[in-house]
Structure formats: structure tokens, C-alpha cells
Coordinates of C-alpha atoms in Angstrom, one line a residue:
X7 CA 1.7 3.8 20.1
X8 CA 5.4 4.6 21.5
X9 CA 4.0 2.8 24.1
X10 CA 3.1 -0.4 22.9
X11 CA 5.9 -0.6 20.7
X12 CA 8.7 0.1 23.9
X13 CA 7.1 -2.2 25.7
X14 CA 8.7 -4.9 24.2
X15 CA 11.9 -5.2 26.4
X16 CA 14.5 -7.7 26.9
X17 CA 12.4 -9.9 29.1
X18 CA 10.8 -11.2 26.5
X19 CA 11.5 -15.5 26.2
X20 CA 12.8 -16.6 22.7
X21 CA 13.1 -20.3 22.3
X22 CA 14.5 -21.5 18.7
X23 CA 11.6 -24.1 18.5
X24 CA 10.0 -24.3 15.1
X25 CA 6.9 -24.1 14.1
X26 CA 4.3 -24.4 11.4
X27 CA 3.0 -21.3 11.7
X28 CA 5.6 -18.6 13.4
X29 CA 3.8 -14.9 14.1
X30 CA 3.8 -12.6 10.7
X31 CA 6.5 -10.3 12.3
X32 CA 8.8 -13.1 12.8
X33 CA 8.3 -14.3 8.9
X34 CA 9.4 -10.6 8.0
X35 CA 13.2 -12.0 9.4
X36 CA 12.8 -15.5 9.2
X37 CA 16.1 -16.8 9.5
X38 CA 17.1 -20.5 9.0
X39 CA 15.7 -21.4 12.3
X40 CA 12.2 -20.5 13.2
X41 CA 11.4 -18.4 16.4
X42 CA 8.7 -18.0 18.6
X43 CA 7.7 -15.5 21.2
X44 CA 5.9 -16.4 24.5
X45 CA 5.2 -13.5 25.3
X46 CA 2.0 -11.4 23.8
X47 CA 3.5 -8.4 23.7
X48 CA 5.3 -8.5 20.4
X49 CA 2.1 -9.9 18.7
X50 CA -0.1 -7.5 20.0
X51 CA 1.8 -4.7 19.1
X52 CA 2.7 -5.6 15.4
X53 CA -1.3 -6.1 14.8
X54 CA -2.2 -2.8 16.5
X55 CA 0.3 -1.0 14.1
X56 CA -0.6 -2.9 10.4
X57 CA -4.4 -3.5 11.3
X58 CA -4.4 -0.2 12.3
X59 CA -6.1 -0.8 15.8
X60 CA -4.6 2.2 17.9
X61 CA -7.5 4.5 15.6
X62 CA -11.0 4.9 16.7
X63 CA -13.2 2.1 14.2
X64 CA -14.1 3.8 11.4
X65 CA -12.0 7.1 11.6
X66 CA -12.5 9.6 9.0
X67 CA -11.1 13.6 8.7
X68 CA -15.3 14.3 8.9
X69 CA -18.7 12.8 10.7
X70 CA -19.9 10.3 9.3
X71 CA -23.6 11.8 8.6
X72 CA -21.2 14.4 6.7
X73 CA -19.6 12.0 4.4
X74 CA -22.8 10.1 3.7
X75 CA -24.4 14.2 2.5
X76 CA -21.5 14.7 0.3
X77 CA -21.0 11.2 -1.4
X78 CA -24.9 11.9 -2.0
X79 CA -24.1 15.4 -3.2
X80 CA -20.9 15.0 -4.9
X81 CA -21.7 14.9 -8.5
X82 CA -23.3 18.2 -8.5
X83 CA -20.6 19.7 -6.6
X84 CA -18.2 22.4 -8.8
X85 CA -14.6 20.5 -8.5
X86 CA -13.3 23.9 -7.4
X87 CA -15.4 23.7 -4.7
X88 CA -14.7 20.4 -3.8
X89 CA -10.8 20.9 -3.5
X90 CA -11.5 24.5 -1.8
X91 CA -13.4 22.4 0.9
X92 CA -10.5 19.4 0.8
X93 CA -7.7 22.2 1.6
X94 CA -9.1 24.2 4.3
X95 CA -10.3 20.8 6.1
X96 CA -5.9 20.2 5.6
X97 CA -5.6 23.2 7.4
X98 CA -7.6 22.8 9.8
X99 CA -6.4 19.1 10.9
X100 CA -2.7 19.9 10.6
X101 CA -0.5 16.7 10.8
X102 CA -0.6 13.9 13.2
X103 CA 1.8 12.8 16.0
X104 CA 1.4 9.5 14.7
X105 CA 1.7 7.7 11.9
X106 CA 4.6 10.2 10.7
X107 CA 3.8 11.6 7.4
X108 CA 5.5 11.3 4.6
X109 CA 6.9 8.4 6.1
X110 CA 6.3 6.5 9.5
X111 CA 9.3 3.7 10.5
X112 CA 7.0 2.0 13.6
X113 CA 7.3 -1.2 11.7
X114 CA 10.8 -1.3 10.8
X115 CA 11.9 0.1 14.8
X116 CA 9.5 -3.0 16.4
X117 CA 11.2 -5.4 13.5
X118 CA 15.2 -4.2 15.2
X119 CA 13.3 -4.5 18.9
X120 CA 13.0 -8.1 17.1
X121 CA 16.6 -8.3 15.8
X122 CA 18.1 -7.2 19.3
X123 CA 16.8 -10.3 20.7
X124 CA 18.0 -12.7 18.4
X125 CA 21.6 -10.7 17.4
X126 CA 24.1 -8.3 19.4
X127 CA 24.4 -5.3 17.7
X128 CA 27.2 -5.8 14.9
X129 CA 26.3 -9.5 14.7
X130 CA 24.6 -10.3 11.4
X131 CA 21.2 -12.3 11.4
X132 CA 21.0 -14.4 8.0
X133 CA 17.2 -14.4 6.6
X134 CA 15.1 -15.2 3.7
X135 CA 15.3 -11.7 1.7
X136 CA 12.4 -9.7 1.2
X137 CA 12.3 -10.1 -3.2
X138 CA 13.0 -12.4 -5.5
X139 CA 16.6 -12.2 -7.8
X140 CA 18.3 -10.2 -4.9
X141 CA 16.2 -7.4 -5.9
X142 CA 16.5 -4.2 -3.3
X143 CA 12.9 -3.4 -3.3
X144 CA 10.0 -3.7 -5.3
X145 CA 8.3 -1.4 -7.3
X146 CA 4.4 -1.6 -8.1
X147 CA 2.8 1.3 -9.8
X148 CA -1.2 1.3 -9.5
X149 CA -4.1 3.2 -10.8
X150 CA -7.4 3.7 -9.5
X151 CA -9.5 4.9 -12.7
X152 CA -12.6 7.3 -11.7
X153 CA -14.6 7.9 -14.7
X154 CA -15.1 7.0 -18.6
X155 CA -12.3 9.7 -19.2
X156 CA -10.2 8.5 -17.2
X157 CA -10.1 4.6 -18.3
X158 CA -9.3 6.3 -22.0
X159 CA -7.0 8.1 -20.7
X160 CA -5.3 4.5 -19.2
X161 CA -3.9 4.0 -22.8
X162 CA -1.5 6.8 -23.1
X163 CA -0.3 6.2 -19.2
X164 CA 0.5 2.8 -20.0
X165 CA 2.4 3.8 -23.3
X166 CA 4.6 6.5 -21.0
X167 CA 5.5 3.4 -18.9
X168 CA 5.8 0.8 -21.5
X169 CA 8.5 3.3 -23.1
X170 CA 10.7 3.2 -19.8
X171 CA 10.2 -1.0 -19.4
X172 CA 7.4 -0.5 -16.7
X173 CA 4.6 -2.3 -16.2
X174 CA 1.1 -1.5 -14.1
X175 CA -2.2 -2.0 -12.9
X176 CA -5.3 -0.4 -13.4
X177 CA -8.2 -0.5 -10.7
X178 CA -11.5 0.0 -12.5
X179 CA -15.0 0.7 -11.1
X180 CA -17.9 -1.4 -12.0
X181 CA -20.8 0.7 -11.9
X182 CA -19.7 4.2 -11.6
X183 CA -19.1 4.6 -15.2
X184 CA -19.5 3.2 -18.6
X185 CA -17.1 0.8 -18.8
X186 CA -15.1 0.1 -22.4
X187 CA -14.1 -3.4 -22.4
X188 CA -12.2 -3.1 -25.2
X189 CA -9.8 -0.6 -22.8
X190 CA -8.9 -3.8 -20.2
X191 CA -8.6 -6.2 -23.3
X192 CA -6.3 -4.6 -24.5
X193 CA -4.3 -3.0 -21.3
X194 CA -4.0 -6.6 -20.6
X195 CA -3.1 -8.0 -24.1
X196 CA -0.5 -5.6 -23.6
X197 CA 1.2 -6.8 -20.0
X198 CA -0.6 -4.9 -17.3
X199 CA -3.3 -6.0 -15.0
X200 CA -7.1 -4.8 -14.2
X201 CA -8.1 -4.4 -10.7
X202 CA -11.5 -3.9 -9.0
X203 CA -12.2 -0.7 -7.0
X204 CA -15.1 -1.1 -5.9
X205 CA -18.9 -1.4 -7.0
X206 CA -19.7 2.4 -6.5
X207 CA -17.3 4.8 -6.0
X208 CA -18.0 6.1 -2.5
X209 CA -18.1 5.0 1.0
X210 CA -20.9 2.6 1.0
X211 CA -19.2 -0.6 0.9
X212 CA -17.9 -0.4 4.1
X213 CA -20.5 1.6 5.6
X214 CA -21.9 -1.0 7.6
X215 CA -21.8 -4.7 8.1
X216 CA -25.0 -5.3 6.2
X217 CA -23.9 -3.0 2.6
X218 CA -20.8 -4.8 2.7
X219 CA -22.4 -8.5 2.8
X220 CA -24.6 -7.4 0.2
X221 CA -22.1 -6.3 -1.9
X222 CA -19.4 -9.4 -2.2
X223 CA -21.7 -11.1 -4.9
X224 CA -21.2 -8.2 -7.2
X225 CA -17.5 -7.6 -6.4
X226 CA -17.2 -11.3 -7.3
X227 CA -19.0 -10.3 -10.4
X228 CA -16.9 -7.6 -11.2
X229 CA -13.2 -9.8 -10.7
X230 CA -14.6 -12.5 -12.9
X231 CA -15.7 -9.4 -15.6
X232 CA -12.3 -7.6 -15.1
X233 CA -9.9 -11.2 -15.2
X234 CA -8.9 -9.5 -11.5
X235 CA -7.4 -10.8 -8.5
X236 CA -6.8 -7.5 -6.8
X237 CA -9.0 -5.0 -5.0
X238 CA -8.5 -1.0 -3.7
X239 CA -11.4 0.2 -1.7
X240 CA -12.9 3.3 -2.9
X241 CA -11.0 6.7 -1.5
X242 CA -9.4 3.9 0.6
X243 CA -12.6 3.2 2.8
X244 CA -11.8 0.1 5.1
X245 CA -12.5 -2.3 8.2
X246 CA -9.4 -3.9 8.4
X247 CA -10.8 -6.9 9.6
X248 CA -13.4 -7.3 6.7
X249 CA -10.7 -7.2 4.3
X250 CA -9.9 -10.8 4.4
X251 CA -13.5 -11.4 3.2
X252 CA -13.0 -10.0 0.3
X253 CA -13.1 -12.2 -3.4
X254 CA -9.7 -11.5 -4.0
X255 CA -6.0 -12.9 -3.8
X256 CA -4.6 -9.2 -2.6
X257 CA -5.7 -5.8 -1.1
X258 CA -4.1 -2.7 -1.6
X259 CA -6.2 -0.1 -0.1
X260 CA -4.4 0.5 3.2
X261 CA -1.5 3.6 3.1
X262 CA 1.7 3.0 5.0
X263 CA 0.8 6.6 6.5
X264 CA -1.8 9.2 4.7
X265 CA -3.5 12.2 7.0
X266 CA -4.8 13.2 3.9
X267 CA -7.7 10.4 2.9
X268 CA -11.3 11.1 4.2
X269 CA -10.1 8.0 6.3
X270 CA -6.7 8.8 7.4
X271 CA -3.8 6.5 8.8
X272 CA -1.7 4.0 8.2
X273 CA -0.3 0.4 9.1
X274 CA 3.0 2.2 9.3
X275 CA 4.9 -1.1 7.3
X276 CA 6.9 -0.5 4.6
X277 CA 6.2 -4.7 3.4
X278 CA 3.8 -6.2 2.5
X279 CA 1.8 -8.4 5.0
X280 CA -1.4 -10.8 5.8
X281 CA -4.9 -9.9 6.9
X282 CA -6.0 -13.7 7.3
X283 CA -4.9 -15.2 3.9
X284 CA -5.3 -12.4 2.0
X285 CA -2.1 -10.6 1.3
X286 CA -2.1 -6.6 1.4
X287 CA 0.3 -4.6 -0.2
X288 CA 0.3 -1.1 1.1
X289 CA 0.6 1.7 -0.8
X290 CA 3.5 3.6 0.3
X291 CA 3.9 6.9 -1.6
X292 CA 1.8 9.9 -1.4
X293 CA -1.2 9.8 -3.8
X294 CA -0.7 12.0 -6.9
X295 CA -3.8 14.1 -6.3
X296 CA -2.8 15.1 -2.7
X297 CA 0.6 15.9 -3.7
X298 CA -0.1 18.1 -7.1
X299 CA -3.6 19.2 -6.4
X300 CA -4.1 19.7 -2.7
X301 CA -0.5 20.1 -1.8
X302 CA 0.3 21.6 -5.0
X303 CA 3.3 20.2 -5.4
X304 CA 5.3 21.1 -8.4
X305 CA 7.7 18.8 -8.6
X306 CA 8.5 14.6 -7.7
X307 CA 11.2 15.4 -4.7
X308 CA 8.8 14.3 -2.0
X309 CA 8.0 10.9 -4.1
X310 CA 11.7 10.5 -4.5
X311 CA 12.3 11.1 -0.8
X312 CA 10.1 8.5 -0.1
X313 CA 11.2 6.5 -2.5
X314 CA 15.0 6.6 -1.0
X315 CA 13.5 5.8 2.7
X316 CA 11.7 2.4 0.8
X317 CA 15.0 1.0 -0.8
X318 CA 16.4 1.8 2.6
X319 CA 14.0 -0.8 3.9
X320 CA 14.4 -3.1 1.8
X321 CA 10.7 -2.6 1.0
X322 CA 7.6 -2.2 -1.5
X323 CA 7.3 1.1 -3.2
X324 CA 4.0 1.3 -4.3
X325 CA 2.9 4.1 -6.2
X326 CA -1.3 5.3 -6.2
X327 CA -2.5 7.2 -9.2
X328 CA -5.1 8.6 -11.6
X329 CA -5.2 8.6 -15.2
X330 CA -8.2 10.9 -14.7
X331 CA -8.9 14.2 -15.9
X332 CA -7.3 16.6 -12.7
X333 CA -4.9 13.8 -12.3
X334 CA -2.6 12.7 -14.8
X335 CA -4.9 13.6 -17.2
X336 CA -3.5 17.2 -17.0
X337 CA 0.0 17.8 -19.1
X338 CA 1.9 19.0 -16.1
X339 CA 0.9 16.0 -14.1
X340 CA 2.0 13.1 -16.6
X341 CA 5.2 15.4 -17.5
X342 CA 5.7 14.9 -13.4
X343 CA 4.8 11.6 -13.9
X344 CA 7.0 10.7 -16.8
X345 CA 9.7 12.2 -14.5
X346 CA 9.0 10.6 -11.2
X347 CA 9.8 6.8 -14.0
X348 CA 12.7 8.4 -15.4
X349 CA 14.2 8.4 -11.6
X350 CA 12.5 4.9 -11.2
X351 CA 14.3 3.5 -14.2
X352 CA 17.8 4.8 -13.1
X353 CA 17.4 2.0 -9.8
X354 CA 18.3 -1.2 -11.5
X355 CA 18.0 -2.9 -8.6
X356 CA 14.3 -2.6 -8.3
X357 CA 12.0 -5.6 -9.1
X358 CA 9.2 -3.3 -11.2
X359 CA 6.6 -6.1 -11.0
X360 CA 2.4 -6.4 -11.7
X361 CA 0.7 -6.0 -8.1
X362 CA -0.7 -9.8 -8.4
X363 CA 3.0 -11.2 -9.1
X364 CA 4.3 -9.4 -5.6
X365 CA 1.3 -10.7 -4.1
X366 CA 2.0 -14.1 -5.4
X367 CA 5.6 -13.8 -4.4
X368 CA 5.1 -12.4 -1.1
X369 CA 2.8 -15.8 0.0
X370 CA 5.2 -18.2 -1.9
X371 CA 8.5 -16.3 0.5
X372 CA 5.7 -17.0 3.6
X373 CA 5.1 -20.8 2.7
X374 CA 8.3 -21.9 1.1
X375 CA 10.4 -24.6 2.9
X376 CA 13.3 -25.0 1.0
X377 CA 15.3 -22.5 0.0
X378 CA 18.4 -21.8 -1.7
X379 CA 21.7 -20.0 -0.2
X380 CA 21.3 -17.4 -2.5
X381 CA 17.6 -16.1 -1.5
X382 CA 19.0 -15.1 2.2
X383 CA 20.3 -11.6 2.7
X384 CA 21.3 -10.2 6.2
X385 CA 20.2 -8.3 8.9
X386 CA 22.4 -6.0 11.2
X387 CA 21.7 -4.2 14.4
X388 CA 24.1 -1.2 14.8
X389 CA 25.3 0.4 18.2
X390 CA 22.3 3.0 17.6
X391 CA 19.9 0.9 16.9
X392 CA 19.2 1.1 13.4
X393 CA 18.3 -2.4 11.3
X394 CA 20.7 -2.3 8.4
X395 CA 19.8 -4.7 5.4
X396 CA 22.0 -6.1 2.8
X397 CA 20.5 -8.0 -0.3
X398 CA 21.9 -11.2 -1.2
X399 CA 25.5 -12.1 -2.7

């Protein structure tokens, strides 16, 4: 991947021509004019990093005939087992070269290979700011919900954050468990949003070509049950390129970088960005149950790094957790929790916002044509190479 992205050298050709449709990278630091490349090389490169093309199709931590025996297995299979078998696979893989874990900047280096064209270092470039209000990142908390228990439990987890001013979504399976309606009615009476996550939770919907065909009619049911326009795959199961297919205004399945999943990677973007018109919004911290339960984690300091490296970026933070039972289900974990907000809330410059109102945001900042003086903040290229951002005025 160093390769691709170093490849991009100053004998690239900008031209400040506009155009309708400028290349996603070059919307991420639109400035008042529009630039295009004529080159392929920057192109290329941004959609081998966010569609995740430098991994091998499919890539998962096991075989696939192993997967398919466990999903078929899993039920019946002692949790202690389960997690026994999850940590000594960690130990086995080790961490990657690439993406970095906890936090991979591939994006944000190719973005200031963008700004050294169009600026000298020192020289600020004026563009449409990532957030709405002047806001220095955006905050999206998210749950996947795994069993009956588990959407119960969705209550309490919504009162902890209602307390501190935040709101959330909930991503809910539709056949996997007895659903209580009466749960999402009144989650949503009370501010936060229902996602889908799936039909079943396991691999199967993007097992092959074929199971996931057949199963768009009932993830269609499922948004129109659930009032959702947002999706999360299953354990994060994806083909990049099928995502677009999907009934829904916004994905969120893809990590910026996580070794961890049984499909590890990452589009290595701390923003949020477009597979065909559908917008994804990657999750960008560490899930919950890798860092308390297969980590073992006792504390929120590697969320709050993260967290730090995001508002550095000017970018989405987007947290990925379980009101389950072995989640936040356990005291310990919502006390961690409960902690991890109390930090949150202390940032008053975060936009805290529903996943579906970032989504909505992020394609209204893509399409707008008028804008006032107020939505641009600045870019700025220093003698290292580092992209500096500054919010608006």
C-alpha cells in the first residue's frame, strides 16, 4: 500500500477546471474552486484504500469452510469456549503491517499528497469544513443488539446517554431473536434511531452472490418494520462493492482499521465517504467486546486515544457497541461505558449526532452549491508534511 499511496508524485497535472462531478478525494478538500486530476493515480489509490481493494476478496482471520462449521455450530458452543478460541487465534495472527491498528492515517497522508499540489507548505487552502456549526468532529455512538436480552437491555443504555445529552442508534436483527416492538417504539419516541443488522446474524448474507440477492427483499422488509435507513453487516461481513445495493440511505459496517473481526481491515479513512450513492460511515473506534473481553481492557484510555487522533482529523468518531449480556450488559462494562461519555461530554465542540443525520449531512456537504463564508475552514501543509485543520471562524 506505501506504494500506491507514494506514487502519487508532483508530476501529477491539476487544472482548476470545474466540474459536476469532481473525484470523492477531491470533495474531502473542496475548496471554492473545483479540481480535477488527469492523472489515475490519485483515484486509484484512494479507492484501493476505502474499498479496501489491496485485501484478498473475502479475507477473513479463518477458511472459509471454517467459518461456515462454526456459524452452524455456534449456538451450542460454551461462550468460554468461544472467546478461549477468539484469543489464541489473536495470538496466533499478531498485528498487521497494514492498516495500522488502533489507528491507520493512509487517508489523511494521500489527502496532504493532495494539499501539496494545490498549496506550498505554510500556505492555507480554504475548503468547505467537514461538519456542520463549525463543529470539530462528529460523534455517532452505535449499537449492534445480538439477542432478546440484549434489545432489553437497549433501555438502560439509552437512559446512561440521555443523562449526559447523547443520543444513539440501535442496530437490531430481524430473525435471530424475538423481537419486542414495543423496545424500538419507544427508543425512537424517545430520540434515537433503529438500524437493521442483518437478517441472520452470521456470515450468510454475503457468502455468495446468490444468498445475498435473495436476501434484499427481506432486508427491505426489515427497514420498513424497524422505520430504518441504516444497515451494519453482521460481525462486519462485507463485499465492498455490494454495499451500494443495499435498501438503505447509509452503511456502517466497514472499520477504519480492525485485525480483530473474523474479517479484518479497514478503509483506513477517518470521514465518511461514498460507495456509489450510498454513504458509509466507518466505525472508527475499537469495538467494546475486543477491547474488554478479548483484550481485556480495564479501562477507556485506548478509546480516548483514538478519540484524540479523530478530533485531530477533523473526523467522525464512531463508536460500535453491545447492549448485550458480555457486553455492556456486564456492570463493569457500562461503568467503562458511562466513563468513556463522561470524557465525550467534556468536548463541546463535538457534533453528537443520530448516524442517519451525519449521513444526511455528509451527502448535503457533497451536493451543496452554495455555501456560506462561515461553512469553510482551512487546510495547512507544514514543512513536515503534516495536514493541519482549522474549523471555521
Amino acid at each position: 500500500m506505501t506504494a500506491i499511496v507514494t506514487s502519487l508524485g508532483a508530476g501529477s497535472q491539476w487544472h482548476g477546471l470545474r466540474m459536476a462531478s469532481p473525484h470523492p478525494l477531491l470533495r474531502l478538500l473542496a475548496t471554492e474552486e473545483t479540481y480535477v486530476v488527469n492523472q489515475p493515480d490519485l483515484s486509484s489509490a484512494y479507492d484501493a484504500l476505502v474499498m479496501e481493494r489491496w485485501a484478498p476478496a473475502n479475507a477473513s482471520a479463518l477458511p472459509h469452510w471454517a467459518l461456515s462449521a462454526f456459524y452452524r455450530v455456534r449456538r451450542v458452543i460454551p461462550r468460554w469456549l468461544q472467546l478461549a478460541l477468539r484469543r489464541g487465534l489473536i495470538k496466533r495472527q499478531g498485528l498487521p503491517d497494514f492498516p495500522k491498528w488502533p489507528y491507520d492515517e493512509s487517508v489523511r497522508d494521500l489527502l496532504a499528497k493532495l494539499a501539496a499540489i494545490l498549496a506550498a507548505p505554510g500556505e492555507e487552502i480554504r475548503f468547505r469544513w467537514f461538519w456542520p456549526h463549525g463543529a470539530r468532529a462528529a460523534l455517532a455512538l452505535t449499537h449492534d443488539v445480538e439477542s432478546a436480552a440484549g434489545l432489553k437491555n437497549a433501555l438502560r443504555v439509552a437512559e446512561i446517554e440521555a443523562a449526559r445529552g447523547f443520543c444513539s442508534s440501535f442496530n437490531v436483527v430481524k430473525c435471530w431473536y424475538e423481537i419486542d416492538h414495543g423496545v424500538l417504539r419507544e427508543l425512537a419516541a424517545r430520540g434515537f434511531e433503529i438500524g437493521v443488522h442483518g437478517v441472520w446474524h452470521d456470515r450468510s448474507l454475503f457468502s455468495t452472490r446468490a444468498e445475498f440477492e435473495s436476501q434484499l427483499e427481506l432486508l427491505s422488509e426489515a427497514a420498513d418494520s424497524f422505520g430504518a435507513v441504516g444497515f451494519r453487516s453482521p460481525a462486519t461481513y462485507r463485499v465492498n462493492d455490494w454495499l451500494a445495493e443495499l435498501p438503505f440511505e447509509y452503511d456502517c459496517t466497514v472499520p477504519l482499521s480492525d485485525p480483530y473481526e473474523p474479517q479484518p481491515g479497514g478503509c483506513c479513512s477517518p470521514w465518511p465517504y461514498f460507495i456509489g450513492d450510498t454513504v458509509e460511515l466507518p466505525w472508527t473506534l475499537t469495538q467494546d467486546h475486543t477491547l474488554f473481553t478479548l483484550l481485556r481492557h480495564r479501562d477507556v484510555e485506548l478509546w480516548l486515544g483514538q478519540v484524540e487522533r479523530l478530533r485531530d482529523a477533523a473526523g467522525l468518531i464512531q463508536a460500535l457497541t453491545h447492549p448485550d449480556p458480555g457486553y455492556l450488559g456486564e456492570p463493569r462494562n457500562a461503568r467503562r461505558y458511562e466513563a468513556f461519555l463522561d470524557q465525550m461530554a467534556e468536548h463541546t465542540d463535538l457534533w453528537n449526532a443520530l448516524p442517519r443525520d451525519i449521513a444526511r449531512w455528509w451527502r448535503h456537504r457533497d451536493s451543496a452549491e452554495t455555501w456560506s463564508p462561515n461553512d469553510y475552514g482551512t487546510a495547512m501543509l507544514t514543512e513536515q508534511g503534516r495536514l493541519v485543520f482549522e474549523v471555521p471562524a
